Coordinates of N, CA and C in Angstrom, one line a residue:
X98 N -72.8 -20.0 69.4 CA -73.1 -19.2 68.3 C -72.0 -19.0 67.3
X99 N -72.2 -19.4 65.7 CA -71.0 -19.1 64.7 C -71.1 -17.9 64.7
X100 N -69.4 -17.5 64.0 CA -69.4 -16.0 64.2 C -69.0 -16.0 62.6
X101 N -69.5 -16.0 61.9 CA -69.9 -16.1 59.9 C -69.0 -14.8 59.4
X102 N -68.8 -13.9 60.2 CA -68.1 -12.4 59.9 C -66.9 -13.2 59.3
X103 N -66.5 -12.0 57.9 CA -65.1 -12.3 57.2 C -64.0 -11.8 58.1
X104 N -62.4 -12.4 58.0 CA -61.5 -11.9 58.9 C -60.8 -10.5 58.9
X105 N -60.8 -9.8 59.7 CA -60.5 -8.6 59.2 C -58.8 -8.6 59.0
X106 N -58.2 -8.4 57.9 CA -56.7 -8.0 57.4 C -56.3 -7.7 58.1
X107 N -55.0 -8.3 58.3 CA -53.6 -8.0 59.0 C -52.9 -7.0 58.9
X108 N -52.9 -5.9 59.0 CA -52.1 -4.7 58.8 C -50.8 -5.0 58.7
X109 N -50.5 -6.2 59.3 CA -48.6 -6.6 59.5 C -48.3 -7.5 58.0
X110 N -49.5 -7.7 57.5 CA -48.4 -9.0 56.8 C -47.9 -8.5 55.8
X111 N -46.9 -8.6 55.2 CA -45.7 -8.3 54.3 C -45.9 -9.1 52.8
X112 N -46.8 -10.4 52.5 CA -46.5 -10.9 51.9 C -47.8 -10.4 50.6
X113 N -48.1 -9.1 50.4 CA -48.9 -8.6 49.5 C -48.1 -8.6 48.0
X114 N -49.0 -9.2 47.0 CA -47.7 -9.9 46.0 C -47.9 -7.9 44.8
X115 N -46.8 -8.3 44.2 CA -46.7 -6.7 43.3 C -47.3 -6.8 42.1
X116 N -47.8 -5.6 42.1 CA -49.0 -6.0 40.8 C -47.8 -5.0 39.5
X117 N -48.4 -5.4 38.2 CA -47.8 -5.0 37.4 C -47.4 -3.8 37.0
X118 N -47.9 -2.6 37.2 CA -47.8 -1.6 37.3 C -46.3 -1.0 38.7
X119 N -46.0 -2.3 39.6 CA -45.0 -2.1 40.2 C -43.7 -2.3 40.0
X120 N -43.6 -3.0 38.8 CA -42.5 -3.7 38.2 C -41.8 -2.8 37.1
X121 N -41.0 -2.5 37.4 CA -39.7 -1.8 36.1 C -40.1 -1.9 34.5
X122 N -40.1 -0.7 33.7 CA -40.2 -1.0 32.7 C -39.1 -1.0 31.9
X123 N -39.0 -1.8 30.4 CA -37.5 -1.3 29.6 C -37.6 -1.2 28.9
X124 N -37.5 -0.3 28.1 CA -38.3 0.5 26.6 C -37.6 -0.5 25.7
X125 N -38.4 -0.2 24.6 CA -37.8 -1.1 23.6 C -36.6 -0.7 22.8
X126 N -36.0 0.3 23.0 CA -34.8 1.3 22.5 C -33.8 0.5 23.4
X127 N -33.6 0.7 24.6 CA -32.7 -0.3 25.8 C -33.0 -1.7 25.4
X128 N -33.9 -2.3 25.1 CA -33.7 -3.6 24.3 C -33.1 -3.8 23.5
X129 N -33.4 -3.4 22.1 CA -32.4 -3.2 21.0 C -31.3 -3.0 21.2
X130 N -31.0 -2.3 22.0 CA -29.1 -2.1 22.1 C -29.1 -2.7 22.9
X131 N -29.4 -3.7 23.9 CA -28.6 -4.5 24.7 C -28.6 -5.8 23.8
X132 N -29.5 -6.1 22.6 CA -28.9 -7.2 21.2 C -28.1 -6.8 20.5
X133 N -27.9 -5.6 20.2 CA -27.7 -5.0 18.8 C -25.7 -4.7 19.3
X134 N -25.5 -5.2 20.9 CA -23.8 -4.4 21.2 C -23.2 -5.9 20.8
X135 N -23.6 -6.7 21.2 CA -23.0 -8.1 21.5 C -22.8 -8.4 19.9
X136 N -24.2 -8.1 18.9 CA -24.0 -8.6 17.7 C -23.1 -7.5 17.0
X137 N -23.2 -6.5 17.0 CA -21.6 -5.8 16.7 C -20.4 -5.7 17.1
X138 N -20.4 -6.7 18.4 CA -19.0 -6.7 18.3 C -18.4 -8.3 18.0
X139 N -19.3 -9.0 18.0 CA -19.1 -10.2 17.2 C -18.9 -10.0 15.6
X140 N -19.5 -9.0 14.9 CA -18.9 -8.6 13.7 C -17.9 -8.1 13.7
X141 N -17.5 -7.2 14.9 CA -15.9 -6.3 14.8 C -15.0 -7.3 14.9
X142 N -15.1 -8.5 15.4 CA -14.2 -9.5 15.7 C -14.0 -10.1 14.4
X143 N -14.8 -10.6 13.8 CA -15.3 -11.4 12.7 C -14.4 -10.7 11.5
X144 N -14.7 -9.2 11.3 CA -14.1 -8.6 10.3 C -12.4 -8.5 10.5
X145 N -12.6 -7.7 11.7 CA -10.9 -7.8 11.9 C -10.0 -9.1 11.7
X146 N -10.7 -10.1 11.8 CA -9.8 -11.4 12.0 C -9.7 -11.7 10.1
X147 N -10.6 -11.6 9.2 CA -11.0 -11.4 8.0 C -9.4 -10.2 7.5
X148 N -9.7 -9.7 7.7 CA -8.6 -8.2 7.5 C -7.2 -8.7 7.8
X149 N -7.2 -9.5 9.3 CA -5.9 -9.6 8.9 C -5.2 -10.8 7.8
X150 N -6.3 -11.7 8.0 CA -5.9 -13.0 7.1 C -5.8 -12.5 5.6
X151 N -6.3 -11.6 5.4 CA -5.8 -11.2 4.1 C -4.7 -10.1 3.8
X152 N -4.4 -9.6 4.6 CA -3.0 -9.0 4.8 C -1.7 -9.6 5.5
X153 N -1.2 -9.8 3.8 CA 0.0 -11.0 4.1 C 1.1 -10.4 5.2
X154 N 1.6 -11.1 5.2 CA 3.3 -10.6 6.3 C 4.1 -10.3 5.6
X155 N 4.5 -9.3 5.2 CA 5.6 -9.0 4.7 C 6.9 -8.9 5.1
X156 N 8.3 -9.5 4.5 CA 9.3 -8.9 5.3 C 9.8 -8.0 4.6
X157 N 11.5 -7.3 5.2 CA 11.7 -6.2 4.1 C 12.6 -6.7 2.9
X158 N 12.3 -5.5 2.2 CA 12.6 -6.2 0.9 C 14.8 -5.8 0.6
X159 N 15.3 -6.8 0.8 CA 16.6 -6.7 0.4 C 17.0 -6.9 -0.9
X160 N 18.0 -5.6 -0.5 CA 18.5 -4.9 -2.2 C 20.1 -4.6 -2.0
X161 N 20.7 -6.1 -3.0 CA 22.3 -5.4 -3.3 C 22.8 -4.0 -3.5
X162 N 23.9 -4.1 -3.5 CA 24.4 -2.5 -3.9 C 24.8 -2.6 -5.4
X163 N 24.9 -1.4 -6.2 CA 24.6 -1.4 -7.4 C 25.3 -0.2 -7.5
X164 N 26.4 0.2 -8.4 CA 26.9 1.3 -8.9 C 25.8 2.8 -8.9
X165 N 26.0 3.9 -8.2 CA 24.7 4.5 -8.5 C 25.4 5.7 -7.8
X166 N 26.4 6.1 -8.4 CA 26.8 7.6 -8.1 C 26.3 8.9 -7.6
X167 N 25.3 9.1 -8.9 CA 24.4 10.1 -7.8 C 23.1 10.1 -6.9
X168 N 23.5 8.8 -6.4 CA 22.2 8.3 -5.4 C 22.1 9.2 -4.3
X169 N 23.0 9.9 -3.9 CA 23.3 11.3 -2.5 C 22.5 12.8 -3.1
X170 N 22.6 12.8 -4.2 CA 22.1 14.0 -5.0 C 20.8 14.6 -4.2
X171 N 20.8 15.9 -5.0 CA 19.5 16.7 -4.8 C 18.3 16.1 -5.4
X172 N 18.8 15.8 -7.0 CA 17.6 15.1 -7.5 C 17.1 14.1 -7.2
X173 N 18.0 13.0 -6.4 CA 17.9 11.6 -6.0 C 16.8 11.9 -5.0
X174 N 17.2 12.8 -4.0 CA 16.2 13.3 -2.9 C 15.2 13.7 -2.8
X175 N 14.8 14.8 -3.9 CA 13.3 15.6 -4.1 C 12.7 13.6 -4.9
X176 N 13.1 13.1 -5.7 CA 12.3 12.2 -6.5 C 12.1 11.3 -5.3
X177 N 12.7 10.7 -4.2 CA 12.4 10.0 -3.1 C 11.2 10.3 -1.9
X178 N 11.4 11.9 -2.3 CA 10.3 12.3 -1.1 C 9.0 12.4 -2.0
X179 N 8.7 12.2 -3.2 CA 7.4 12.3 -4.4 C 7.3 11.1 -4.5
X180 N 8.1 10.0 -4.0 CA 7.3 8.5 -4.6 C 6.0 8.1 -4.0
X181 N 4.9 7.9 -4.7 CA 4.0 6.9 -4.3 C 3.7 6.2 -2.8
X182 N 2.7 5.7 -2.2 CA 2.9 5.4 -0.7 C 2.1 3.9 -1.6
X183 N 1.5 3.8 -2.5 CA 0.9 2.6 -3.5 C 1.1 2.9 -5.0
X184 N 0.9 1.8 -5.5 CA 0.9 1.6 -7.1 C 0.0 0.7 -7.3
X185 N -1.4 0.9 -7.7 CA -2.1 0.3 -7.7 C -2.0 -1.6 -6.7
X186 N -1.9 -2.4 -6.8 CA -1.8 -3.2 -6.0 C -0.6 -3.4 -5.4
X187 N 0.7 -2.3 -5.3 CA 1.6 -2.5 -4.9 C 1.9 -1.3 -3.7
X188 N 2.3 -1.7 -2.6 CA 2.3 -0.7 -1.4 C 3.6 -1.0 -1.1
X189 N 4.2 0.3 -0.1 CA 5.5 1.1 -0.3 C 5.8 0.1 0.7
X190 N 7.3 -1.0 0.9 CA 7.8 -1.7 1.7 C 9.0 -1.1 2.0
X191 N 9.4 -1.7 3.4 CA 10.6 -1.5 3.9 C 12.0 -1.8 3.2
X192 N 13.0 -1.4 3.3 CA 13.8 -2.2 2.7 C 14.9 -2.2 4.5
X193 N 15.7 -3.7 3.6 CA 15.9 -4.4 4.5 C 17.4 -3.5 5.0
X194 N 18.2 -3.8 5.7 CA 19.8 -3.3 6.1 C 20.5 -4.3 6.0
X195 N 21.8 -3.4 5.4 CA 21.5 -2.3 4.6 C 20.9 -1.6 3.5
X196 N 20.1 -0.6 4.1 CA 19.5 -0.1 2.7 C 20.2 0.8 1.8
X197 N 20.4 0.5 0.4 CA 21.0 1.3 0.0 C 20.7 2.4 -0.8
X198 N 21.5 3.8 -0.9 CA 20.8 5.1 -0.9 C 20.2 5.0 -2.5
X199 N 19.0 5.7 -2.2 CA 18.5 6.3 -3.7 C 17.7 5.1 -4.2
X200 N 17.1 4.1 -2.8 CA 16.3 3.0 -3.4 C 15.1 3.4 -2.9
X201 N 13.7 2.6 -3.5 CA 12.9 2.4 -2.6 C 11.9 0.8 -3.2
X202 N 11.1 0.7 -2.3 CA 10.4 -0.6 -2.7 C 8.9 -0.9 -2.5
X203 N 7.9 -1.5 -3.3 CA 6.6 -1.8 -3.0 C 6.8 -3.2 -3.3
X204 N 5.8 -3.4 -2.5 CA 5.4 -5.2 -2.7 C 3.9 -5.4 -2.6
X205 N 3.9 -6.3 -3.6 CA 1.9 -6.8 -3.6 C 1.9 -8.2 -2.5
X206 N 0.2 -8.2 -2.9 CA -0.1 -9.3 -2.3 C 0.3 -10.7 -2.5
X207 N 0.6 -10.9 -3.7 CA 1.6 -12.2 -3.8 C 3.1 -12.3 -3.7
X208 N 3.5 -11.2 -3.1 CA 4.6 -10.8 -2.6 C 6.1 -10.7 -3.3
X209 N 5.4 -10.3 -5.1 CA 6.1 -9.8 -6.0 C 6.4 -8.1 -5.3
X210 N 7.7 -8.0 -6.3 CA 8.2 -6.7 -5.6 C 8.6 -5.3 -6.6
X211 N 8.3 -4.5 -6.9 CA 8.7 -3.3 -7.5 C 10.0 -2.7 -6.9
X212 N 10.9 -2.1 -8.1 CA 12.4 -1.7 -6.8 C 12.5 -0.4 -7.6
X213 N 13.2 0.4 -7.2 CA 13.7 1.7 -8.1 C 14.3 2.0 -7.0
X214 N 15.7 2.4 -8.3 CA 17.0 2.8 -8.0 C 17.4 4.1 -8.5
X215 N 17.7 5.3 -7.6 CA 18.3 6.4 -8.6 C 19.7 6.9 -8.4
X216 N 20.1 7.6 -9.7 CA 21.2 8.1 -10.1 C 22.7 7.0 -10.1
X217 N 22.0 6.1 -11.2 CA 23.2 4.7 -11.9 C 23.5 5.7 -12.7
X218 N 24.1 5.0 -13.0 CA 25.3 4.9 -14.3 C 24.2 5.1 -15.3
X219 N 24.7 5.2 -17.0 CA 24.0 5.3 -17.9 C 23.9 3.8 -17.7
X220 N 22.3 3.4 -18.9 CA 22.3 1.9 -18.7 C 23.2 1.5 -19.9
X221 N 23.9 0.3 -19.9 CA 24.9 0.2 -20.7 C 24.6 0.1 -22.7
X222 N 23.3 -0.5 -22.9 CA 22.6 -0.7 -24.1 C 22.0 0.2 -24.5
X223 N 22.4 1.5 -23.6 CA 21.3 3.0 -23.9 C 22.5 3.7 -25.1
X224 N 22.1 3.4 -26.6 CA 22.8 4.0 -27.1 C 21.9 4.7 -28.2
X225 N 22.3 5.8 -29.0 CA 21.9 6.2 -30.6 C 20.5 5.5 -31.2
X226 N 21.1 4.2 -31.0 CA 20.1 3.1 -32.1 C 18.9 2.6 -30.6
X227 N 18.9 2.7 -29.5 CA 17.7 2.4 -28.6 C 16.4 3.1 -28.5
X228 N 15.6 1.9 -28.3 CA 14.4 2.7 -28.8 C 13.8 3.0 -27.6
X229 N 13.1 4.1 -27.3 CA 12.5 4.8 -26.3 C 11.1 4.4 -26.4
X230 N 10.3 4.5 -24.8 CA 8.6 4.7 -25.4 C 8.8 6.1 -24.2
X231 N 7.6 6.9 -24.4 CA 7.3 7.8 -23.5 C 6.3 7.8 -22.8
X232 N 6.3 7.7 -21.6 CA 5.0 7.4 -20.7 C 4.6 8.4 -20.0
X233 N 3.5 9.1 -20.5 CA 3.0 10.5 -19.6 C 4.2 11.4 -19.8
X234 N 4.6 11.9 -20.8 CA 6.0 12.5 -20.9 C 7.2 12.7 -20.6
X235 N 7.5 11.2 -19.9 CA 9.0 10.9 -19.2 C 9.2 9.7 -20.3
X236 N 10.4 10.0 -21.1 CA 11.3 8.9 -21.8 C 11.7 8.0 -21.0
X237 N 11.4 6.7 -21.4 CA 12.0 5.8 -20.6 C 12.5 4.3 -22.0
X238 N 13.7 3.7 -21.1 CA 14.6 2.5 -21.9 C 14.1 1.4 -21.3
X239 N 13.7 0.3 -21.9 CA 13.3 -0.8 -21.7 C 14.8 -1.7 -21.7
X240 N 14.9 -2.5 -20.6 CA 16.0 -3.9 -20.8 C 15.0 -4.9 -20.4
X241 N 15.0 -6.2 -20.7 CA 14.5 -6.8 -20.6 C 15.0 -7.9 -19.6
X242 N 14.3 -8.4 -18.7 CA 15.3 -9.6 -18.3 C 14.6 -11.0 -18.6
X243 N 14.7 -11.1 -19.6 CA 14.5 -12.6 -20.2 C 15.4 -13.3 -20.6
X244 N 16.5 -12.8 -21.1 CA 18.0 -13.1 -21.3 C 18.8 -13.5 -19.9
X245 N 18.7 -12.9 -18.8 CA 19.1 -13.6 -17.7 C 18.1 -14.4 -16.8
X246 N 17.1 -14.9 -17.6 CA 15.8 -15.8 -16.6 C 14.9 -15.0 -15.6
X247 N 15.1 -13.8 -16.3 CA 14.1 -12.9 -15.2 C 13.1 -12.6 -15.3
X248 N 11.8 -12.7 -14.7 CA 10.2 -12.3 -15.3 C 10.1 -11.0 -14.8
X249 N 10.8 -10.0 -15.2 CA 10.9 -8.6 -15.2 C 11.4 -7.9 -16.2
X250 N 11.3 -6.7 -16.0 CA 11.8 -6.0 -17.1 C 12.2 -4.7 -16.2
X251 N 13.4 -3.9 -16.5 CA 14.3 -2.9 -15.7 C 14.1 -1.7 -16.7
X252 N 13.3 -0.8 -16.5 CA 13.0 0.5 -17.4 C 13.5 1.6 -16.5
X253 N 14.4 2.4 -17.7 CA 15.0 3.5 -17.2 C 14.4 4.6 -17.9
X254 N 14.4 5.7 -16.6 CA 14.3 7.3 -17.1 C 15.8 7.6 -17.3
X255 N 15.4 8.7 -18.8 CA 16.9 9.0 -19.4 C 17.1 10.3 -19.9
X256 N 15.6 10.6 -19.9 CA 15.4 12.3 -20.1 C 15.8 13.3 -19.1
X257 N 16.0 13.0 -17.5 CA 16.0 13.9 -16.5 C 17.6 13.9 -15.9
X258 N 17.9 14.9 -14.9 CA 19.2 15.1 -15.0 C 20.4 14.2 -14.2
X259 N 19.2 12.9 -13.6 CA 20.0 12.0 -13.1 C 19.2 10.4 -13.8
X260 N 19.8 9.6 -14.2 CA 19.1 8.3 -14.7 C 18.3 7.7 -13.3
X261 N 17.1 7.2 -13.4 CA 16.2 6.2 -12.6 C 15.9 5.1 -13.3
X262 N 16.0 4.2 -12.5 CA 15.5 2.5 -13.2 C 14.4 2.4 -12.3
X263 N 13.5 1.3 -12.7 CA 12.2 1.0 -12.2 C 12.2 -0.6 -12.8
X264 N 12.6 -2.1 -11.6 CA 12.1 -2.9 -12.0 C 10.8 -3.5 -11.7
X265 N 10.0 -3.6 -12.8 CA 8.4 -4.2 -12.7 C 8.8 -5.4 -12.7
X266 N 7.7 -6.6 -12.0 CA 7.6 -7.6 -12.8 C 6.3 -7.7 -14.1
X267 N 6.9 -8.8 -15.0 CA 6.0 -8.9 -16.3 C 4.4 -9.2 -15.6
X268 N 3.6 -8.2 -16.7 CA 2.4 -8.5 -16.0 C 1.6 -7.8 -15.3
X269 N 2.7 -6.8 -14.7 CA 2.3 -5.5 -13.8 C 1.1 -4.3 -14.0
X270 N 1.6 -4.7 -15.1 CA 0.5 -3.5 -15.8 C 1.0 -2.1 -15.8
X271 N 0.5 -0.7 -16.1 CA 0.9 0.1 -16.2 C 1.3 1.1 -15.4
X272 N 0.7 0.8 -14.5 CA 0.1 1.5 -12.9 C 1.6 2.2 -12.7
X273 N 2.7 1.5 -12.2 CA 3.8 1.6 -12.0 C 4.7 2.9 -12.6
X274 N 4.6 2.2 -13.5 CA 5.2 3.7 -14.6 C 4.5 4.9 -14.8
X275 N 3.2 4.4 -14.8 CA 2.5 5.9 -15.0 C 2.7 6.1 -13.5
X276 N 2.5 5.5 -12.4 CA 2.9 6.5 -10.8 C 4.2 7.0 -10.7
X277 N 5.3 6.4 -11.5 CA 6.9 7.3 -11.1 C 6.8 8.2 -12.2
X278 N 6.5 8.3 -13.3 CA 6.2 9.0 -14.2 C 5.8 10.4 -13.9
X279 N 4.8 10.0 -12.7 CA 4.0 11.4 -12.3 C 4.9 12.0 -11.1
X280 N 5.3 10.8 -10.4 CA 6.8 11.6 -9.8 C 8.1 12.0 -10.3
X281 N 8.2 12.0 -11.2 CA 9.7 12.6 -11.8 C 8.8 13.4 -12.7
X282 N 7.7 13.8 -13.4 CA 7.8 15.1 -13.7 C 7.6 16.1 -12.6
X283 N 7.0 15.6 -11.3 CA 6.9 16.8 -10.4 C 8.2 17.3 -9.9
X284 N 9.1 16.7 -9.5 CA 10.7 17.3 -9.1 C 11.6 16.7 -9.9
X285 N 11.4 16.3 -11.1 CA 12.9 16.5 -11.9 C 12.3 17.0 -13.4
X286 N 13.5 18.2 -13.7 CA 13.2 18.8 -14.8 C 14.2 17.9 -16.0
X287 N 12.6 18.2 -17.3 CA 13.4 17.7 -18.1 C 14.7 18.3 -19.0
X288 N 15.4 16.9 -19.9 CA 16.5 17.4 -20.9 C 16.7 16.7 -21.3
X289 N 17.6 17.0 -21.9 CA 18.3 16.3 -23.5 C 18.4 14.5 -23.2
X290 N 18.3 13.8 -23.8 CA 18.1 12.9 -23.5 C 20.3 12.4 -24.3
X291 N 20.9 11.7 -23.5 CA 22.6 11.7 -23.6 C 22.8 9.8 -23.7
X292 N 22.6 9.8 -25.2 CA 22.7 8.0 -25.4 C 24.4 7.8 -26.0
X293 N 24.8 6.9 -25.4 CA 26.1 6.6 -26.3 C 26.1 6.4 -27.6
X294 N 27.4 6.9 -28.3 CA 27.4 6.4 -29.7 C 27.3 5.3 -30.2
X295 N 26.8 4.9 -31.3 CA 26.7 3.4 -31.7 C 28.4 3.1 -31.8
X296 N 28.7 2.0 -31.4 CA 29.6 1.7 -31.8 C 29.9 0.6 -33.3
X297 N 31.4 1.4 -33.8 CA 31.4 0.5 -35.3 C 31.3 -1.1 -35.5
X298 N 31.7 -1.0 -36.7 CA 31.6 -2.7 -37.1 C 33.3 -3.0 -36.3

């Protein structure tokens, strides 16, 4: 006699497969950010490496010594602690050692350099017959250096109680002088402006 009956289930067997509702879900928020870390930090790499290639190396910037009497001064000091940390594309560099007192320095990206020096000497061509311009209401003396092959120009303040020179290079634009301009009216007061006599024939 066949016995046609279905087999009755194994209570032991283990191999009952998991239906979907068994399985882990992962929202689609945890998705997103597990794409969205990798592709941001592949941009933070991307950009930083960008940033630095465009930020040149600078070294510091070396400056002879130069007659400059009251470069120890009070005024030398208050106008040192007001300078600028930039000038429009020019940012404040190191200077090299020895540094000497009553300087300071920016340098651009093409690694032209701005210098200012305070409390020289009068400049020696600052006489009676020199012509002044006034920038933002500090007098200043133009020398030129094209007569010694220089693509700058050396402009002195002559109104305040100690002389400042400021050499730009040609080209600079104005940025420069109007930013010391706005530091020597904040801590140096003005006066008389003291040009040498013309001398005779």
């Amino acid at each position: 006699m066949n016995d046609n009956s279905a087999p009755e289930p194994d209570p032991t067997a283990t191999d009952v497969p998991e239906t979907a509702a068994d399985e882990p879900r992962r929202s689609p928020a945890m998705i997103a950010t597990a794409v969205a870390l990798p592709v941001a930090l592949l941009t933070g790499i991307i950009l930083a490496a960008v940033m630095v290639s465009r930020d040149p190396v600078t070294s510091p910037v070396g400056l002879g010594p130069v007659p400059a009497p009251e470069a120890e001064s009070a005024s030398c000091s208050d106008l040192l602690g007001a300078l600028p940390e930039n000038m429009g594309d020019f940012a404040r560099a190191e200077l090299a050692d020895p540094a000497p007192v009553g300087a300071a320095a920016w340098q651009a990206p093409d690694a032209s350099e701005v210098v200012l020096r305070c409390g020289l000497d009068r400049p020696a061509d600052f006489d009676q017959a020199a012509a002044l311009q006034i920038i933002d209401g500090v007098q200043w003396f133009e020398v030129s250096g094209a007569e010694q092959g220089i693509d700058a120009s050396t402009w002195y303040v002559v109104d305040r109680p100690v002389y400042v020179a400021l050499t730009v290079p040609n080209g600079s634009g104005a940025t420069p002088l109007q930013d010391i301009s706005a530091a020597v009216i904040e801590v140096l007061p003005q006066q008389e402006i003291d040009p040498a006599p013309i001398e005779g024939p």
